[in-house]
Amino acid sequence: MVEKSAGGVEEGGSAAAAAEVRRWVEAGGGRLVMDGGLATELEANGADLNDPLWSAKCLFSSPHLIRKVHLDYLEAGANIIITASYQATIQGFESKGFSKERSEDLLKKSVEIACEAREMFLKEHSDQSTPMQHPILVAASVGSYGAYLADGSEYSGDYGEAGTLEFLKDFHRRRLEVLAEAGPDLIAFETIPNKLEAQAYVELLEECNINIPAWFSFNSKDGVHVVSGDSLIECATIANGCAKVGAVGINCTPPRFIHGLILSIQKVTDKPILIYPNSGERYDAEKKVWVESTGVSDGDFVSYVNEWCKDGAVLIGGCCRTTPNTIRAISRSLNQCHSAPQLSVA
Ligand SMILES: C[S+](C)CC[C@H](N)C(=O)O
Ligand SMILES: N[C@@H](CCS)C(=O)O
Ligand SMILES: [Zn+2]
């Protein structure tokens, strides 16, 4: 279980969230291993995600599978497990016929399932002399508005006329509050496709007075811009300007772009950098399948890890199409990596 500092993000000045993430990274020996693709592994365990709710469907159809996948990632060496709330929204559940209350309960449940998996894992290993990974953290996923649209818009960031700042804030507000109230260690804003949504998240973190460290993770198709074409540097600058953001990085992006993206992020922030790329395959949103075999294998993926460490990433995992085998290999590779930079705890 994680011990939180007395004041959380609330106290401690402008870099409080980053300081908290740095403390966790220090506790983990200079690196933290994140989990891999949650939806990927739910499918591997038999879930049918061809649904507008995608992986969030399992919150009511097969919560036991979500718990199993979290456990599999913990057994593989993950320090951080990300909840099944990526595509879980009050609006999405309501359009399936759930009441507002039940929809909020399902959001909370995503955090509860991950916490249960952590408890089970800790209990299972409590009498073992071999050291387990520490700390173990639960990050509540907030997928973008594009994820809710269920048409792959998180890979274009093109929201048309709906994409105003106020609209995006209204869309995410209650969802964020409910997830924060459920008590995760972190809030994971994932697969952020454009600058506007990053700005909306910053304003919501402040207005809702969220005192749980957040991370902002963008996705890119060219190694320079986020998927909308907005500059990654500008996006990372927005994240850097928010004291409630504890880490900044990249997810669901081909491994070949990660090196350059880390260097870009470093130009504008001292906050810890996280990266959890996908396999490099392309998502066909109509058929809801991943296509093309240009992806990298687990072995290939891991060959990049030491370079990303040297570049300065301190939280490393995988996104779509990565598996517990990927995470096990990353964990082993990081354990052998002795070039950990000294992190100052502010
Ligand atoms: C990260 S993508 C693979 C998630 C699924 C997408 N939003 C869809 O519903 O098709
Ligand atoms: N946390 C989500 C990210 C999708 S891009 C998942 O792994 O399914
Ligand atoms: Zn992904």
PDB file of N, CA and C in Angstrom, residues 189-263:
ATOM      1  N   PHE A 189      -4.317  10.916 -17.429  1.00  0.00           N
ATOM      2  CA  PHE A 189      -4.936  11.462 -18.646  1.00  0.00           C
ATOM      3  C   PHE A 189      -4.152  10.875 -19.813  1.00  0.00           C
ATOM      4  N   GLU A 190      -4.782   9.952 -20.528  1.00  0.00           N
ATOM      5  CA  GLU A 190      -4.051   9.169 -21.522  1.00  0.00           C
ATOM      6  C   GLU A 190      -4.471   9.505 -22.945  1.00  0.00           C
ATOM      7  N   THR A 191      -3.542   9.242 -23.855  1.00  0.00           N
ATOM      8  CA  THR A 191      -3.831   9.327 -25.293  1.00  0.00           C
ATOM      9  C   THR A 191      -4.454  10.693 -25.614  1.00  0.00           C
ATOM     10  N   ILE A 192      -3.838  11.755 -25.088  1.00  0.00           N
ATOM     11  CA  ILE A 192      -4.367  13.115 -25.311  1.00  0.00           C
ATOM     12  C   ILE A 192      -3.978  13.531 -26.731  1.00  0.00           C
ATOM     13  N   PRO A 193      -4.985  13.805 -27.575  1.00  0.00           N
ATOM     14  CA  PRO A 193      -4.656  14.004 -28.992  1.00  0.00           C
ATOM     15  C   PRO A 193      -4.447  15.452 -29.419  1.00  0.00           C
ATOM     16  N   ASN A 194      -4.783  16.414 -28.559  1.00  0.00           N
ATOM     17  CA  ASN A 194      -4.647  17.814 -28.988  1.00  0.00           C
ATOM     18  C   ASN A 194      -4.432  18.739 -27.787  1.00  0.00           C
ATOM     19  N   LYS A 195      -4.052  19.955 -28.114  1.00  0.00           N
ATOM     20  CA  LYS A 195      -3.707  20.965 -27.112  1.00  0.00           C
ATOM     21  C   LYS A 195      -4.934  21.393 -26.302  1.00  0.00           C
ATOM     22  N   LEU A 196      -6.066  21.477 -26.997  1.00  0.00           N
ATOM     23  CA  LEU A 196      -7.286  21.969 -26.343  1.00  0.00           C
ATOM     24  C   LEU A 196      -7.705  21.050 -25.186  1.00  0.00           C
ATOM     25  N   GLU A 197      -7.613  19.758 -25.415  1.00  0.00           N
ATOM     26  CA  GLU A 197      -8.035  18.830 -24.359  1.00  0.00           C
ATOM     27  C   GLU A 197      -7.047  18.890 -23.182  1.00  0.00           C
ATOM     28  N   ALA A 198      -5.772  19.096 -23.468  1.00  0.00           N
ATOM     29  CA  ALA A 198      -4.788  19.269 -22.381  1.00  0.00           C
ATOM     30  C   ALA A 198      -5.153  20.506 -21.557  1.00  0.00           C
ATOM     31  N   GLN A 199      -5.522  21.576 -22.227  1.00  0.00           N
ATOM     32  CA  GLN A 199      -5.902  22.814 -21.524  1.00  0.00           C
ATOM     33  C   GLN A 199      -7.165  22.579 -20.690  1.00  0.00           C
ATOM     34  N   ALA A 200      -8.112  21.844 -21.254  1.00  0.00           N
ATOM     35  CA  ALA A 200      -9.346  21.536 -20.516  1.00  0.00           C
ATOM     36  C   ALA A 200      -9.019  20.761 -19.236  1.00  0.00           C
ATOM     37  N   TYR A 201      -8.110  19.796 -19.337  1.00  0.00           N
ATOM     38  CA  TYR A 201      -7.747  18.991 -18.157  1.00  0.00           C
ATOM     39  C   TYR A 201      -7.077  19.864 -17.088  1.00  0.00           C
ATOM     40  N   VAL A 202      -6.180  20.749 -17.525  1.00  0.00           N
ATOM     41  CA  VAL A 202      -5.498  21.633 -16.567  1.00  0.00           C
ATOM     42  C   VAL A 202      -6.529  22.461 -15.808  1.00  0.00           C
ATOM     43  N   GLU A 203      -7.471  23.033 -16.540  1.00  0.00           N
ATOM     44  CA  GLU A 203      -8.470  23.900 -15.887  1.00  0.00           C
ATOM     45  C   GLU A 203      -9.360  23.092 -14.953  1.00  0.00           C
ATOM     46  N   LEU A 204      -9.702  21.875 -15.355  1.00  0.00           N
ATOM     47  CA  LEU A 204     -10.534  21.035 -14.483  1.00  0.00           C
ATOM     48  C   LEU A 204      -9.795  20.636 -13.209  1.00  0.00           C
ATOM     49  N   LEU A 205      -8.517  20.298 -13.339  1.00  0.00           N
ATOM     50  CA  LEU A 205      -7.734  19.916 -12.148  1.00  0.00           C
ATOM     51  C   LEU A 205      -7.757  21.049 -11.126  1.00  0.00           C
ATOM     52  N   GLU A 206      -7.643  22.273 -11.633  1.00  0.00           N
ATOM     53  CA  GLU A 206      -7.657  23.435 -10.735  1.00  0.00           C
ATOM     54  C   GLU A 206      -9.068  23.677 -10.196  1.00  0.00           C
ATOM     55  N   GLU A 207     -10.040  23.752 -11.091  1.00  0.00           N
ATOM     56  CA  GLU A 207     -11.405  24.115 -10.674  1.00  0.00           C
ATOM     57  C   GLU A 207     -12.016  23.066  -9.752  1.00  0.00           C
ATOM     58  N   CYS A 208     -11.719  21.805  -9.999  1.00  0.00           N
ATOM     59  CA  CYS A 208     -12.284  20.729  -9.156  1.00  0.00           C
ATOM     60  C   CYS A 208     -11.394  20.479  -7.938  1.00  0.00           C
ATOM     61  N   ASN A 209     -10.299  21.215  -7.838  1.00  0.00           N
ATOM     62  CA  ASN A 209      -9.353  21.083  -6.738  1.00  0.00           C
ATOM     63  C   ASN A 209      -8.941  19.619  -6.508  1.00  0.00           C
ATOM     64  N   ILE A 210      -8.494  18.988  -7.574  1.00  0.00           N
ATOM     65  CA  ILE A 210      -8.072  17.592  -7.497  1.00  0.00           C
ATOM     66  C   ILE A 210      -6.685  17.538  -6.860  1.00  0.00           C
ATOM     67  N   ASN A 211      -6.569  16.786  -5.765  1.00  0.00           N
ATOM     68  CA  ASN A 211      -5.292  16.733  -5.057  1.00  0.00           C
ATOM     69  C   ASN A 211      -4.631  15.366  -5.129  1.00  0.00           C
ATOM     70  N   ILE A 212      -4.838  14.718  -6.247  1.00  0.00           N
ATOM     71  CA  ILE A 212      -4.163  13.455  -6.549  1.00  0.00           C
ATOM     72  C   ILE A 212      -3.263  13.751  -7.752  1.00  0.00           C
ATOM     73  N   PRO A 213      -1.982  13.377  -7.686  1.00  0.00           N
ATOM     74  CA  PRO A 213      -1.098  13.710  -8.809  1.00  0.00           C
ATOM     75  C   PRO A 213      -1.643  13.150 -10.131  1.00  0.00           C
ATOM     76  N   ALA A 214      -1.568  13.974 -11.160  1.00  0.00           N
ATOM     77  CA  ALA A 214      -2.040  13.546 -12.482  1.00  0.00           C
ATOM     78  C   ALA A 214      -0.846  13.333 -13.397  1.00  0.00           C
ATOM     79  N   TRP A 215      -1.020  12.487 -14.421  1.00  0.00           N
ATOM     80  CA  TRP A 215      -0.025  12.523 -15.503  1.00  0.00           C
ATOM     81  C   TRP A 215      -0.742  12.855 -16.795  1.00  0.00           C
ATOM     82  N   PHE A 216      -0.022  13.544 -17.657  1.00  0.00           N
ATOM     83  CA  PHE A 216      -0.529  13.882 -18.988  1.00  0.00           C
ATOM     84  C   PHE A 216       0.280  13.078 -19.997  1.00  0.00           C
ATOM     85  N   SER A 217      -0.408  12.276 -20.796  1.00  0.00           N
ATOM     86  CA  SER A 217       0.283  11.457 -21.782  1.00  0.00           C
ATOM     87  C   SER A 217      -0.338  11.685 -23.160  1.00  0.00           C
ATOM     88  N   PHE A 218       0.500  12.127 -24.091  1.00  0.00           N
ATOM     89  CA  PHE A 218       0.047  12.478 -25.442  1.00  0.00           C
ATOM     90  C   PHE A 218       0.374  11.345 -26.404  1.00  0.00           C
ATOM     91  N   ASN A 219      -0.250  11.378 -27.578  1.00  0.00           N
ATOM     92  CA  ASN A 219       0.119  10.397 -28.612  1.00  0.00           C
ATOM     93  C   ASN A 219       0.495  11.109 -29.902  1.00  0.00           C
ATOM     94  N   SER A 220       1.403  10.465 -30.636  1.00  0.00           N
ATOM     95  CA  SER A 220       1.993  11.087 -31.826  1.00  0.00           C
ATOM     96  C   SER A 220       2.076  10.071 -32.959  1.00  0.00           C
ATOM     97  N   LYS A 221       1.945  10.585 -34.197  1.00  0.00           N
ATOM     98  CA  LYS A 221       2.090   9.693 -35.356  1.00  0.00           C
ATOM     99  C   LYS A 221       3.330  10.027 -36.179  1.00  0.00           C
ATOM    100  N   ASP A 222       4.051  11.094 -35.775  1.00  0.00           N
ATOM    101  CA  ASP A 222       5.199  11.496 -36.597  1.00  0.00           C
ATOM    102  C   ASP A 222       6.456  11.818 -35.791  1.00  0.00           C
ATOM    103  N   GLY A 223       6.358  11.704 -34.474  1.00  0.00           N
ATOM    104  CA  GLY A 223       7.550  11.938 -33.659  1.00  0.00           C
ATOM    105  C   GLY A 223       7.825  13.408 -33.360  1.00  0.00           C
ATOM    106  N   VAL A 224       6.970  14.304 -33.860  1.00  0.00           N
ATOM    107  CA  VAL A 224       7.174  15.740 -33.633  1.00  0.00           C
ATOM    108  C   VAL A 224       5.917  16.388 -33.057  1.00  0.00           C
ATOM    109  N   HIS A 225       4.786  16.050 -33.668  1.00  0.00           N
ATOM    110  CA  HIS A 225       3.512  16.634 -33.253  1.00  0.00           C
ATOM    111  C   HIS A 225       2.692  15.587 -32.498  1.00  0.00           C
ATOM    112  N   VAL A 226       1.671  16.066 -31.760  1.00  0.00           N
ATOM    113  CA  VAL A 226       0.668  15.114 -31.290  1.00  0.00           C
ATOM    114  C   VAL A 226      -0.241  14.811 -32.484  1.00  0.00           C
ATOM    115  N   VAL A 227      -1.120  13.836 -32.349  1.00  0.00           N
ATOM    116  CA  VAL A 227      -1.814  13.329 -33.539  1.00  0.00           C
ATOM    117  C   VAL A 227      -2.668  14.374 -34.275  1.00  0.00           C
ATOM    118  N   SER A 228      -3.117  15.404 -33.570  1.00  0.00           N
ATOM    119  CA  SER A 228      -3.935  16.444 -34.217  1.00  0.00           C
ATOM    120  C   SER A 228      -3.105  17.336 -35.128  1.00  0.00           C
ATOM    121  N   GLY A 229      -1.785  17.278 -34.964  1.00  0.00           N
ATOM    122  CA  GLY A 229      -0.911  18.211 -35.674  1.00  0.00           C
ATOM    123  C   GLY A 229      -0.420  19.336 -34.766  1.00  0.00           C
ATOM    124  N   ASP A 230      -1.010  19.462 -33.570  1.00  0.00           N
ATOM    125  CA  ASP A 230      -0.512  20.455 -32.606  1.00  0.00           C
ATOM    126  C   ASP A 230       0.922  20.088 -32.204  1.00  0.00           C
ATOM    127  N   SER A 231       1.683  21.120 -31.849  1.00  0.00           N
ATOM    128  CA  SER A 231       3.069  20.885 -31.455  1.00  0.00           C
ATOM    129  C   SER A 231       3.140  20.170 -30.102  1.00  0.00           C
ATOM    130  N   LEU A 232       3.940  19.104 -30.035  1.00  0.00           N
ATOM    131  CA  LEU A 232       4.109  18.411 -28.747  1.00  0.00           C
ATOM    132  C   LEU A 232       4.731  19.346 -27.720  1.00  0.00           C
ATOM    133  N   ILE A 233       5.640  20.174 -28.174  1.00  0.00           N
ATOM    134  CA  ILE A 233       6.296  21.113 -27.255  1.00  0.00           C
ATOM    135  C   ILE A 233       5.244  22.008 -26.597  1.00  0.00           C
ATOM    136  N   GLU A 234       4.299  22.481 -27.385  1.00  0.00           N
ATOM    137  CA  GLU A 234       3.257  23.349 -26.812  1.00  0.00           C
ATOM    138  C   GLU A 234       2.375  22.559 -25.840  1.00  0.00           C
ATOM    139  N   CYS A 235       2.061  21.329 -26.212  1.00  0.00           N
ATOM    140  CA  CYS A 235       1.228  20.490 -25.327  1.00  0.00           C
ATOM    141  C   CYS A 235       1.950  20.223 -24.008  1.00  0.00           C
ATOM    142  N   ALA A 236       3.223  19.862 -24.106  1.00  0.00           N
ATOM    143  CA  ALA A 236       3.990  19.557 -22.889  1.00  0.00           C
ATOM    144  C   ALA A 236       4.184  20.820 -22.045  1.00  0.00           C
ATOM    145  N   THR A 237       4.227  21.971 -22.688  1.00  0.00           N
ATOM    146  CA  THR A 237       4.351  23.236 -21.951  1.00  0.00           C
ATOM    147  C   THR A 237       3.089  23.496 -21.129  1.00  0.00           C
ATOM    148  N   ILE A 238       1.941  23.169 -21.700  1.00  0.00           N
ATOM    149  CA  ILE A 238       0.682  23.320 -20.957  1.00  0.00           C
ATOM    150  C   ILE A 238       0.705  22.411 -19.719  1.00  0.00           C
ATOM    151  N   ALA A 239       1.133  21.179 -19.904  1.00  0.00           N
ATOM    152  CA  ALA A 239       1.209  20.238 -18.774  1.00  0.00           C
ATOM    153  C   ALA A 239       2.203  20.741 -17.732  1.00  0.00           C
ATOM    154  N   ASN A 240       3.317  21.258 -18.199  1.00  0.00           N
ATOM    155  CA  ASN A 240       4.363  21.732 -17.283  1.00  0.00           C
ATOM    156  C   ASN A 240       3.884  22.892 -16.415  1.00  0.00           C
ATOM    157  N   GLY A 241       2.958  23.670 -16.951  1.00  0.00           N
ATOM    158  CA  GLY A 241       2.487  24.847 -16.216  1.00  0.00           C
ATOM    159  C   GLY A 241       1.505  24.531 -15.106  1.00  0.00           C
ATOM    160  N   CYS A 242       1.144  23.285 -14.946  1.00  0.00           N
ATOM    161  CA  CYS A 242       0.140  22.910 -13.940  1.00  0.00           C
ATOM    162  C   CYS A 242       0.811  22.160 -12.794  1.00  0.00           C
ATOM    163  N   ALA A 243       0.723  22.720 -11.576  1.00  0.00           N
ATOM    164  CA  ALA A 243       1.366  22.107 -10.404  1.00  0.00           C
ATOM    165  C   ALA A 243       0.756  20.752 -10.063  1.00  0.00           C
ATOM    166  N   LYS A 244      -0.453  20.505 -10.536  1.00  0.00           N
ATOM    167  CA  LYS A 244      -1.125  19.238 -10.213  1.00  0.00           C
ATOM    168  C   LYS A 244      -0.702  18.101 -11.146  1.00  0.00           C
ATOM    169  N   VAL A 245       0.100  18.432 -12.155  1.00  0.00           N
ATOM    170  CA  VAL A 245       0.609  17.404 -13.074  1.00  0.00           C
ATOM    171  C   VAL A 245       1.955  16.906 -12.551  1.00  0.00           C
ATOM    172  N   GLY A 246       2.026  15.609 -12.292  1.00  0.00           N
ATOM    173  CA  GLY A 246       3.231  15.036 -11.696  1.00  0.00           C
ATOM    174  C   GLY A 246       4.172  14.407 -12.690  1.00  0.00           C
ATOM    175  N   ALA A 247       3.694  14.135 -13.887  1.00  0.00           N
ATOM    176  CA  ALA A 247       4.550  13.511 -14.907  1.00  0.00           C
ATOM    177  C   ALA A 247       3.957  13.805 -16.279  1.00  0.00           C
ATOM    178  N   VAL A 248       4.819  13.827 -17.268  1.00  0.00           N
ATOM    179  CA  VAL A 248       4.394  14.144 -18.640  1.00  0.00           C
ATOM    180  C   VAL A 248       5.006  13.105 -19.569  1.00  0.00           C
ATOM    181  N   GLY A 249       4.271  12.696 -20.580  1.00  0.00           N
ATOM    182  CA  GLY A 249       4.867  11.713 -21.484  1.00  0.00           C
ATOM    183  C   GLY A 249       4.027  11.371 -22.687  1.00  0.00           C
ATOM    184  N   ILE A 250       4.264  10.159 -23.157  1.00  0.00           N
ATOM    185  CA  ILE A 250       3.729   9.681 -24.438  1.00  0.00           C
ATOM    186  C   ILE A 250       3.197   8.263 -24.258  1.00  0.00           C
ATOM    187  N   ASN A 251       2.024   7.996 -24.839  1.00  0.00           N
ATOM    188  CA  ASN A 251       1.554   6.605 -24.879  1.00  0.00           C
ATOM    189  C   ASN A 251       0.929   6.311 -26.234  1.00  0.00           C
ATOM    190  N   CYS A 252       0.632   5.052 -26.450  1.00  0.00           N
ATOM    191  CA  CYS A 252      -0.033   4.555 -27.662  1.00  0.00           C
ATOM    192  C   CYS A 252       0.547   5.171 -28.936  1.00  0.00           C
ATOM    193  N   THR A 253       1.841   5.108 -29.037  1.00  0.00           N
ATOM    194  CA  THR A 253       2.610   5.705 -30.132  1.00  0.00           C
ATOM    195  C   THR A 253       3.670   4.685 -30.535  1.00  0.00           C
ATOM    196  N   PRO A 254       4.005   4.579 -31.828  1.00  0.00           N
ATOM    197  CA  PRO A 254       4.996   3.573 -32.228  1.00  0.00           C
ATOM    198  C   PRO A 254       6.356   3.773 -31.544  1.00  0.00           C
ATOM    199  N   PRO A 255       6.990   2.674 -31.145  1.00  0.00           N
ATOM    200  CA  PRO A 255       8.285   2.760 -30.436  1.00  0.00           C
ATOM    201  C   PRO A 255       9.328   3.580 -31.188  1.00  0.00           C
ATOM    202  N   ARG A 256       9.285   3.552 -32.534  1.00  0.00           N
ATOM    203  CA  ARG A 256      10.361   4.235 -33.265  1.00  0.00           C
ATOM    204  C   ARG A 256      10.369   5.749 -33.071  1.00  0.00           C
ATOM    205  N   PHE A 257       9.266   6.310 -32.616  1.00  0.00           N
ATOM    206  CA  PHE A 257       9.208   7.769 -32.422  1.00  0.00           C
ATOM    207  C   PHE A 257       9.606   8.218 -31.015  1.00  0.00           C
ATOM    208  N   ILE A 258       9.709   7.275 -30.104  1.00  0.00           N
ATOM    209  CA  ILE A 258       9.789   7.653 -28.682  1.00  0.00           C
ATOM    210  C   ILE A 258      11.053   8.430 -28.334  1.00  0.00           C
ATOM    211  N   HIS A 259      12.181   8.025 -28.878  1.00  0.00           N
ATOM    212  CA  HIS A 259      13.450   8.699 -28.553  1.00  0.00           C
ATOM    213  C   HIS A 259      13.340  10.215 -28.797  1.00  0.00           C
ATOM    214  N   GLY A 260      12.923  10.597 -29.977  1.00  0.00           N
ATOM    215  CA  GLY A 260      12.824  12.026 -30.313  1.00  0.00           C
ATOM    216  C   GLY A 260      11.771  12.738 -29.475  1.00  0.00           C
ATOM    217  N   LEU A 261      10.706  12.039 -29.166  1.00  0.00           N
ATOM    218  CA  LEU A 261       9.630  12.659 -28.385  1.00  0.00           C
ATOM    219  C   LEU A 261      10.094  12.956 -26.953  1.00  0.00           C
ATOM    220  N   ILE A 262      10.878  12.037 -26.383  1.00  0.00           N
ATOM    221  CA  ILE A 262      11.401  12.280 -25.025  1.00  0.00           C
ATOM    222  C   ILE A 262      12.289  13.532 -25.045  1.00  0.00           C
ATOM    223  N   LEU A 263      13.137  13.630 -26.054  1.00  0.00           N
ATOM    224  CA  LEU A 263      14.039  14.790 -26.131  1.00  0.00           C
ATOM    225  C   LEU A 263      13.235  16.090 -26.246  1.00  0.00           C
TER     226      LEU A 263
END
